[in-house]
PDB file of C-alpha atoms and ligand atoms in Angstrom:
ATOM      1  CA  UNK G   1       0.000   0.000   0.000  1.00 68.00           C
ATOM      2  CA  UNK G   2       1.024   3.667  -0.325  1.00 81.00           C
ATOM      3  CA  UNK G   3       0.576   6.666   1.285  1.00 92.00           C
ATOM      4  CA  UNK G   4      -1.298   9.368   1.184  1.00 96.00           C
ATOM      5  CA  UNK G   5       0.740  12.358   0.507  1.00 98.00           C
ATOM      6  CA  UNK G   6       0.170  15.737   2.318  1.00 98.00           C
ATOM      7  CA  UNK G   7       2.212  19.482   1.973  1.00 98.00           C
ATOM      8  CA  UNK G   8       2.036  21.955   4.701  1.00 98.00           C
ATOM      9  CA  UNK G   9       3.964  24.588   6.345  1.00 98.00           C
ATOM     10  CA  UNK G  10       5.010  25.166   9.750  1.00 98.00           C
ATOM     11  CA  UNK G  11       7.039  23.992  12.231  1.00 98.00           C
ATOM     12  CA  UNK G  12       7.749  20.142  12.478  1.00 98.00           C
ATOM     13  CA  UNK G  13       8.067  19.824  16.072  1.00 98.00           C
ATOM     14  CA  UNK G  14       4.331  20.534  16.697  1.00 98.00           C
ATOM     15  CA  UNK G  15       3.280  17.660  14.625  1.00 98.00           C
ATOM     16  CA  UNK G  16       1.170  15.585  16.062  1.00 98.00           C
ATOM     17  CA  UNK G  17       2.109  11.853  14.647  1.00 98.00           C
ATOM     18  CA  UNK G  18       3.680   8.897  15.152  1.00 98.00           C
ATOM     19  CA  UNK G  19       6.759   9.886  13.885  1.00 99.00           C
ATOM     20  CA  UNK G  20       8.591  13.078  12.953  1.00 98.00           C
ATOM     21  CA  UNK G  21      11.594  12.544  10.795  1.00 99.00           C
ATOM     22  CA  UNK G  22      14.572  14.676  11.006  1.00 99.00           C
ATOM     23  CA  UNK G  23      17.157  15.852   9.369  1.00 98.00           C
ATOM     24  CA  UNK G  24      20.198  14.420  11.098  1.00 98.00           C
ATOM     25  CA  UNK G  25      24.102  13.734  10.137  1.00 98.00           C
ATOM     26  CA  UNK G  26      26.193  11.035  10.584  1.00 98.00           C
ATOM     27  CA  UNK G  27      27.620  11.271  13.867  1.00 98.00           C
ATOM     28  CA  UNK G  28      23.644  12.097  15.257  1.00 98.00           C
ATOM     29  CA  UNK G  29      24.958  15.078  16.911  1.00 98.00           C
ATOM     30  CA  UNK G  30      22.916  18.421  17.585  1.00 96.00           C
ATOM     31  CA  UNK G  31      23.364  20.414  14.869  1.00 94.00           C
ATOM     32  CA  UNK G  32      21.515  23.271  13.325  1.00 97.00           C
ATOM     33  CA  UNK G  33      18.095  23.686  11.189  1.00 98.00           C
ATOM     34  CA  UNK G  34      15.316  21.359  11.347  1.00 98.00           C
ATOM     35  CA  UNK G  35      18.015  19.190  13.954  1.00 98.00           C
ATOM     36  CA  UNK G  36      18.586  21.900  16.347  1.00 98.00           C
ATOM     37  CA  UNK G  37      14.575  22.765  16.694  1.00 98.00           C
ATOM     38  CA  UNK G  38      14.056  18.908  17.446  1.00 98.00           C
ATOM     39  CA  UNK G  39      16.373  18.981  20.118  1.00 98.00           C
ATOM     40  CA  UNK G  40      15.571  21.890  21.624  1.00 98.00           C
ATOM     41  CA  UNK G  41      11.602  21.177  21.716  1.00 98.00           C
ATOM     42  CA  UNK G  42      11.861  17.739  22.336  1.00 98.00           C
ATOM     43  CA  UNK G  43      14.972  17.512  25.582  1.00 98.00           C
ATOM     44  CA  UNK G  44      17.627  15.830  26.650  1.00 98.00           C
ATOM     45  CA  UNK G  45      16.221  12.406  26.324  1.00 98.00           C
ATOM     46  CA  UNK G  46      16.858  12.542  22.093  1.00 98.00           C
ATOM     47  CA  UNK G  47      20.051  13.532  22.358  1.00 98.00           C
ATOM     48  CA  UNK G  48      21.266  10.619  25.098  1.00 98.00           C
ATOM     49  CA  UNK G  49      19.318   8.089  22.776  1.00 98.00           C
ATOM     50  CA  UNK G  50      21.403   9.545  19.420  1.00 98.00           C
ATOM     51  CA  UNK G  51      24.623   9.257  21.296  1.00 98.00           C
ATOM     52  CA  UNK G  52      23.637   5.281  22.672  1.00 98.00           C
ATOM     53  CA  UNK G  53      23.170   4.614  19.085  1.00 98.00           C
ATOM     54  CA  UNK G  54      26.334   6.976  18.145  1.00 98.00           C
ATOM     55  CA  UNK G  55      26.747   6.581  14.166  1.00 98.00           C
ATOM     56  CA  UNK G  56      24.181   6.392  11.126  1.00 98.00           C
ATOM     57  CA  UNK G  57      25.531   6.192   7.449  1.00 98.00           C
ATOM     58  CA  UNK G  58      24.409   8.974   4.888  1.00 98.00           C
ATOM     59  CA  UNK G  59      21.163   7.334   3.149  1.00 98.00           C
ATOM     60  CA  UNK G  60      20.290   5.414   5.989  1.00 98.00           C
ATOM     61  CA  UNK G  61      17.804   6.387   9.173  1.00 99.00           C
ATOM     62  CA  UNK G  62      17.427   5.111  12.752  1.00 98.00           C
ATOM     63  CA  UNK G  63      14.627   5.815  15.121  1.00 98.00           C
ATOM     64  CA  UNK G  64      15.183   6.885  18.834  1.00 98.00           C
ATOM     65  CA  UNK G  65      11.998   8.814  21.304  1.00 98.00           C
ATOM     66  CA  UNK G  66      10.643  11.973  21.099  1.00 98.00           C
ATOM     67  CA  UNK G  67      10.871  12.801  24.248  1.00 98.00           C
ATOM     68  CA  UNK G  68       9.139  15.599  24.687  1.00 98.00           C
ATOM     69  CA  UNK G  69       7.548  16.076  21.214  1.00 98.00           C
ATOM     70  CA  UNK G  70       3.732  15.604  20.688  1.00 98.00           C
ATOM     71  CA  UNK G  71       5.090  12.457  18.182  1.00 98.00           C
ATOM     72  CA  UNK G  72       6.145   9.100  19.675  1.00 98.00           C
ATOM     73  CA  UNK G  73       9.513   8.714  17.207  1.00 98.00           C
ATOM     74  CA  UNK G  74      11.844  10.611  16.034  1.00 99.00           C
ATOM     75  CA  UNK G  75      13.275   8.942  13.235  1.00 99.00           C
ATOM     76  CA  UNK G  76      16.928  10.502  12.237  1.00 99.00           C
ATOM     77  CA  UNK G  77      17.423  10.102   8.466  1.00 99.00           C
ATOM     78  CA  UNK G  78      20.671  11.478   7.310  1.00 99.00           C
ATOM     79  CA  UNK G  79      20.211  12.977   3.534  1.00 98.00           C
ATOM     80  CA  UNK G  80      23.374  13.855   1.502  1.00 98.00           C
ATOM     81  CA  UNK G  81      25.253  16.880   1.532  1.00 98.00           C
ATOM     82  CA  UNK G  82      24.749  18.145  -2.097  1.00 98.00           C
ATOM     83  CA  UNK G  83      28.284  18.179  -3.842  1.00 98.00           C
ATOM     84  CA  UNK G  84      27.372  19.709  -7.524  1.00 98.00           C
ATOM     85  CA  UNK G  85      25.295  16.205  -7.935  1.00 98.00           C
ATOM     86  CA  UNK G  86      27.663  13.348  -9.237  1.00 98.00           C
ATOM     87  CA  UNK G  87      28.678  12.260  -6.187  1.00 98.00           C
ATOM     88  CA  UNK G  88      25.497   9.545  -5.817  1.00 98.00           C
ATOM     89  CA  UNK G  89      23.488  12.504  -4.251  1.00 98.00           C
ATOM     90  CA  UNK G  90      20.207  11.512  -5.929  1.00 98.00           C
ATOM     91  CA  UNK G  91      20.321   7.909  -5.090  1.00 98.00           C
ATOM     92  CA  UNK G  92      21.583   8.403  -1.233  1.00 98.00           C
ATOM     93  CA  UNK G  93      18.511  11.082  -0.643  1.00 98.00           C
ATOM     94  CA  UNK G  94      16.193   8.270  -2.314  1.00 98.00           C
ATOM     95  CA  UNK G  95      17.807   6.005   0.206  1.00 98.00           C
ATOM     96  CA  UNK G  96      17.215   8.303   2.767  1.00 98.00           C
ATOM     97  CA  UNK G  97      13.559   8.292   2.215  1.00 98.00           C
ATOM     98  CA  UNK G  98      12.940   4.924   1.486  1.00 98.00           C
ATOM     99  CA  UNK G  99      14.956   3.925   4.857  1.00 98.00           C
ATOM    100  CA  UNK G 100      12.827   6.407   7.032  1.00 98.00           C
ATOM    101  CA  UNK G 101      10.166   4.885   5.782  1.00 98.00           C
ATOM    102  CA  UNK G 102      10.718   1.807   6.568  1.00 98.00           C
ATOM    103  CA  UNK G 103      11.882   2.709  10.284  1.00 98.00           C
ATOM    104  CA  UNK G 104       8.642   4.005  10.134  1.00 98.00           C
ATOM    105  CA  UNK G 105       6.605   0.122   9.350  1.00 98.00           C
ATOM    106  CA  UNK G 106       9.833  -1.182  11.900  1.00 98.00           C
ATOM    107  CA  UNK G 107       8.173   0.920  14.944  1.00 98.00           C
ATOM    108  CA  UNK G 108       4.836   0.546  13.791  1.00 98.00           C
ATOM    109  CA  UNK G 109       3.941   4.289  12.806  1.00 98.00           C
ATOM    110  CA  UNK G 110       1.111   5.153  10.582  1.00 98.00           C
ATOM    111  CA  UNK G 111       1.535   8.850  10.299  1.00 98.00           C
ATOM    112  CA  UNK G 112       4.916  10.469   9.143  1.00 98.00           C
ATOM    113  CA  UNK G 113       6.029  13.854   9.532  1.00 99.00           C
ATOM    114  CA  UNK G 114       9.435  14.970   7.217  1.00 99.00           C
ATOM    115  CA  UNK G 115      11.180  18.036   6.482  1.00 99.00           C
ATOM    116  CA  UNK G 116      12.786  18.931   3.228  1.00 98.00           C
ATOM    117  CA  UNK G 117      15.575  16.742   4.033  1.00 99.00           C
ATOM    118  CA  UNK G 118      19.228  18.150   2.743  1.00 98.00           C
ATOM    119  CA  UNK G 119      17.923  21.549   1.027  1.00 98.00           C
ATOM    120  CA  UNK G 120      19.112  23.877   4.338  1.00 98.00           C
ATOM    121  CA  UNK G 121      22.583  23.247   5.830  1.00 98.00           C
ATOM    122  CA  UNK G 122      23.672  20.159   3.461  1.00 98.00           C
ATOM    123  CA  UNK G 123      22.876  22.566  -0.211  1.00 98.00           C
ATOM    124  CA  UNK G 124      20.399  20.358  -1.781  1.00 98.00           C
ATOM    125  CA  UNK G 125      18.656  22.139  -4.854  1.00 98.00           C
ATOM    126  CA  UNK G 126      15.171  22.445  -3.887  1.00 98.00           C
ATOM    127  CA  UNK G 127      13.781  21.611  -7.111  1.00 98.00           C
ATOM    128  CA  UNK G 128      15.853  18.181  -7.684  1.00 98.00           C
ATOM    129  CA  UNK G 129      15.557  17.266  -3.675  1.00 98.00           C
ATOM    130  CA  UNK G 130      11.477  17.888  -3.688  1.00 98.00           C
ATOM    131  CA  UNK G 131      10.890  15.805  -6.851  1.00 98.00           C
ATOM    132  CA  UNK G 132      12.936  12.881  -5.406  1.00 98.00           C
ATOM    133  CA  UNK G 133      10.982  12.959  -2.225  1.00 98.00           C
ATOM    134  CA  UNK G 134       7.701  13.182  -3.367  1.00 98.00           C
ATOM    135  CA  UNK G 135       8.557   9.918  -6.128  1.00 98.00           C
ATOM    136  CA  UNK G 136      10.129   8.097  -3.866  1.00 98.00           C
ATOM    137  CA  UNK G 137       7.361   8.406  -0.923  1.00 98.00           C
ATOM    138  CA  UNK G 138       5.196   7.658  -3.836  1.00 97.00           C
ATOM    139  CA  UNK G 139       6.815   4.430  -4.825  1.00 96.00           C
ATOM    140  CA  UNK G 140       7.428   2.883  -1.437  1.00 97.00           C
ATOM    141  CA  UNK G 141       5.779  -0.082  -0.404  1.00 96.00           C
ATOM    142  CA  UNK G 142       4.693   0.908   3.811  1.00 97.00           C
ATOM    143  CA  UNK G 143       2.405   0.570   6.056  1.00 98.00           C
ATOM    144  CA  UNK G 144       2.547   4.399   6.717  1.00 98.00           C
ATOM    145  CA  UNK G 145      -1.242   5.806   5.726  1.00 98.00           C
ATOM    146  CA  UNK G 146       0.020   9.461   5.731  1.00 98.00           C
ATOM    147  CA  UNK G 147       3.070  11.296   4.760  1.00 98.00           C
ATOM    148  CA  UNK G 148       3.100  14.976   5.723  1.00 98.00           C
ATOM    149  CA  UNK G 149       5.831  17.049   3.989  1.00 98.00           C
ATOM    150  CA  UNK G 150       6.506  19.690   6.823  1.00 98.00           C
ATOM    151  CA  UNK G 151       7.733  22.825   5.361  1.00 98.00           C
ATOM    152  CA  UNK G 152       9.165  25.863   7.330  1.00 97.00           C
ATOM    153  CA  UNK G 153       9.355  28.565   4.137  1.00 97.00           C
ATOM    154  CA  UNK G 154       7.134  29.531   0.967  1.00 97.00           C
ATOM    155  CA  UNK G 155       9.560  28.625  -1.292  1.00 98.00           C
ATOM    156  CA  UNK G 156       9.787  24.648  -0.038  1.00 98.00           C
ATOM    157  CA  UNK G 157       6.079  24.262   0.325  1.00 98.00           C
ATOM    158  CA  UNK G 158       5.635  25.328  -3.553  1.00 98.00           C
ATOM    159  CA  UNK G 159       8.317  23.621  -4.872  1.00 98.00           C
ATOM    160  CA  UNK G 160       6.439  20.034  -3.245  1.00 98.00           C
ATOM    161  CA  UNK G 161       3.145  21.264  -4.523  1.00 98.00           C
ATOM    162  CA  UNK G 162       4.655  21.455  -8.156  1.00 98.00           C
ATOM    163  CA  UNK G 163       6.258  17.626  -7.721  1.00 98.00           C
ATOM    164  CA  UNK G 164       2.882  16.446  -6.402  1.00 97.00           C
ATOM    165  CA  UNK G 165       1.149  18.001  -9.575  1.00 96.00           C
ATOM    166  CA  UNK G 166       3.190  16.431 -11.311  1.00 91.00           C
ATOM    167  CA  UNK G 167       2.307  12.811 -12.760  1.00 82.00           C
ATOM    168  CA  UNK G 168       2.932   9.925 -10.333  1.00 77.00           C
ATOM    169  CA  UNK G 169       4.750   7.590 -13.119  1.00 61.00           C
ATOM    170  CA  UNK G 170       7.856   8.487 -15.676  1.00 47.00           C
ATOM    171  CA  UNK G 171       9.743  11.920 -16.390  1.00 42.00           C
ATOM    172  CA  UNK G 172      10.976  13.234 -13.456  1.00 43.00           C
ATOM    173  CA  UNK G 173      10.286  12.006  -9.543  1.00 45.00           C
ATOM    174  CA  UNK G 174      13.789  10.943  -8.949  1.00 47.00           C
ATOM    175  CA  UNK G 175      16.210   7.743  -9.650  1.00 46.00           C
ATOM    176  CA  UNK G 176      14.678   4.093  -9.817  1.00 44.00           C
ATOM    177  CA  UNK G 177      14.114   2.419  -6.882  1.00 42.00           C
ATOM    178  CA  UNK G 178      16.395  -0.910  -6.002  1.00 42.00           C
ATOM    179  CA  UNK G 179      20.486  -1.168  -6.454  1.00 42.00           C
ATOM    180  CA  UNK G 180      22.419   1.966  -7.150  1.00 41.00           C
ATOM    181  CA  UNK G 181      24.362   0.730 -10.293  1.00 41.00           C
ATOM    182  CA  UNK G 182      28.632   1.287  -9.845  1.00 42.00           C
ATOM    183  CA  UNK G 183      29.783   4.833 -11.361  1.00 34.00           C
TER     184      UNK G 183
HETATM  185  N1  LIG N   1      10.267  22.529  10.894  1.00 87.76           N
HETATM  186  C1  LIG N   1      10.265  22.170   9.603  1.00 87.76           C
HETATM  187  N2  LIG N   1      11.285  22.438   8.751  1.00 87.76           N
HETATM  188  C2  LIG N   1      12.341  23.109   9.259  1.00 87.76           C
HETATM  189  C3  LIG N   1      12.427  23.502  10.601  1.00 87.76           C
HETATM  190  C4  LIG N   1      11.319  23.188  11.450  1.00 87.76           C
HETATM  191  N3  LIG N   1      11.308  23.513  12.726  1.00 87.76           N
HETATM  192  N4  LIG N   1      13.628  24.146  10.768  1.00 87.76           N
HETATM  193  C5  LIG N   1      14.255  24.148   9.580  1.00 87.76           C
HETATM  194  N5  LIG N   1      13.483  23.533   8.660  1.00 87.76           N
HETATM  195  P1  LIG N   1      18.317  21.613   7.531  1.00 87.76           P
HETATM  196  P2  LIG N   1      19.850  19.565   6.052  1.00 87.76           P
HETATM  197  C6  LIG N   1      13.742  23.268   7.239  1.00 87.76           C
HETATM  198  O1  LIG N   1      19.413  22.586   7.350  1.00 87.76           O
HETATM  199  O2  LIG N   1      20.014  20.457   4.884  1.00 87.76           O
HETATM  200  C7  LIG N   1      21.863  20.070  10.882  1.00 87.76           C
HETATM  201  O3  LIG N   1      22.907  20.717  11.521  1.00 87.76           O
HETATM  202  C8  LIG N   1      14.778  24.094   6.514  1.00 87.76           C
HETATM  203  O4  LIG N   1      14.255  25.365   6.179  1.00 87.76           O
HETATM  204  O5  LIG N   1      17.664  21.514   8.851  1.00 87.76           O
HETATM  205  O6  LIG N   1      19.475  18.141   5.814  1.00 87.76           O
HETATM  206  C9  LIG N   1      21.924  18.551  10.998  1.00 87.76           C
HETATM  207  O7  LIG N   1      22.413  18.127  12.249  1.00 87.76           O
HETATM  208  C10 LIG N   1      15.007  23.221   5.282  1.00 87.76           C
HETATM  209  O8  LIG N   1      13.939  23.420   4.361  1.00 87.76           O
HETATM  210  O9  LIG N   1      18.793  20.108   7.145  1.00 87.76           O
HETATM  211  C11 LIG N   1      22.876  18.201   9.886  1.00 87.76           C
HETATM  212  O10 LIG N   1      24.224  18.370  10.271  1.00 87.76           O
HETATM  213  C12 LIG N   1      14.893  21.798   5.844  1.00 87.76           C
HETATM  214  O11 LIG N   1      14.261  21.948   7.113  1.00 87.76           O
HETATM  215  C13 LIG N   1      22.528  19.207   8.805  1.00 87.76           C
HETATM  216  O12 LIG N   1      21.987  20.345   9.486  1.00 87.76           O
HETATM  217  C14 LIG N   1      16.198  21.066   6.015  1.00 87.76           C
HETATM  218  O13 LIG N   1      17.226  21.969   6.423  1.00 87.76           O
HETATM  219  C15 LIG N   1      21.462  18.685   7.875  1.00 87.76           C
HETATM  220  O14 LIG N   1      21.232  19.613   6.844  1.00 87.76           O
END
């Protein structure tokens, strides 16, 4: 089954669902953006969890509490930091999505909050990172009833509205899903 896709704006951390995905980086330490606001709204208990866990690769995502966040999870996906876009970008922010996703069936939430992973700190074009997103949500086979792209500015929020306009099958929407192929 997939899920039913949803774009608003606002501030992730007052979400109330199962599961709020962030933006995270490797090492799971506090950072900045949509990572820093988590933190900060949701206490001390996220961080402790992040640090027990201590390492998640770029593409991948790992669930700890909320703490104390209206959601139950947080699930930390790490997206790629955008390096001019021949460096596998496209295929580790598919990963990205497809993994949080599936953290998402692993803890048993139905309702998904996720920022516009990479496209602050990490330099993601919007237009490229949205389009992924929205085709890869589209293609994944979960449990998860409702996706909500959270989005703090004008500028995100369009740019999802114009990938969910567009058709769900060929053209743009992101690499294929399965194996990256070598090179
Ligand atoms: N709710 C929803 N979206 C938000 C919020 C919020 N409260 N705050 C920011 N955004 P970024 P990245 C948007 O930079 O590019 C951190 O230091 C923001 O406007 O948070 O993946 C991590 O620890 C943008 O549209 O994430 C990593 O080191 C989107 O969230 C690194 O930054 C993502 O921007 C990750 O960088």
């Amino acid at each position: 089954m997939s899920a039913r896709l949803e774009v608003v704006q606002g501030d992730i951390t007052r979400e109330r669902v199962d599961a709020i995905v962030n933006a995270a980086n490797e090492r799971l330490a506090r950072g900045g953006g949509v990572c820093g606001a988590i933190h900060a709204a949701g206490g001390p208990e996220i961080a402790r969890e992040c640090a027990t866990i201590g390492h998640c690769p770029t593409g991948s995502a790992v669930a700890t509490t909320a703490g104390d966040l209206p959601a139950r999870f947080v699930i930390h996906a790490v997206g790629p930091v955008w390096r001019g876009g021949r460096s596998g970008e496209a295929d580790l922010l598919a990963a990205c999505y497809r993994r949080a996703l599936e953290v998402a069936d692993e803890v048993g939430a139905r309702s998904v909050a996720i920022p516009a992973i990479s496209t602050g700190i990490f330099g993601y074009p919007l237009e490229e990172a949205t389009a992924i997103a929205v085709g890869t949500v589209r293609r994944a086979e979960t449990a998860v009833t409702v996706v909500r792209f959270v989005c703090f500015d004008d500028a995100t929020a369009a740019a999802y509205r114009r990938a969910l306009d567009r058709p769900a099958t060929g053209g743009r929407g992101g690499p294929d899903p399965g194996p990256a192929s070598p090179g």
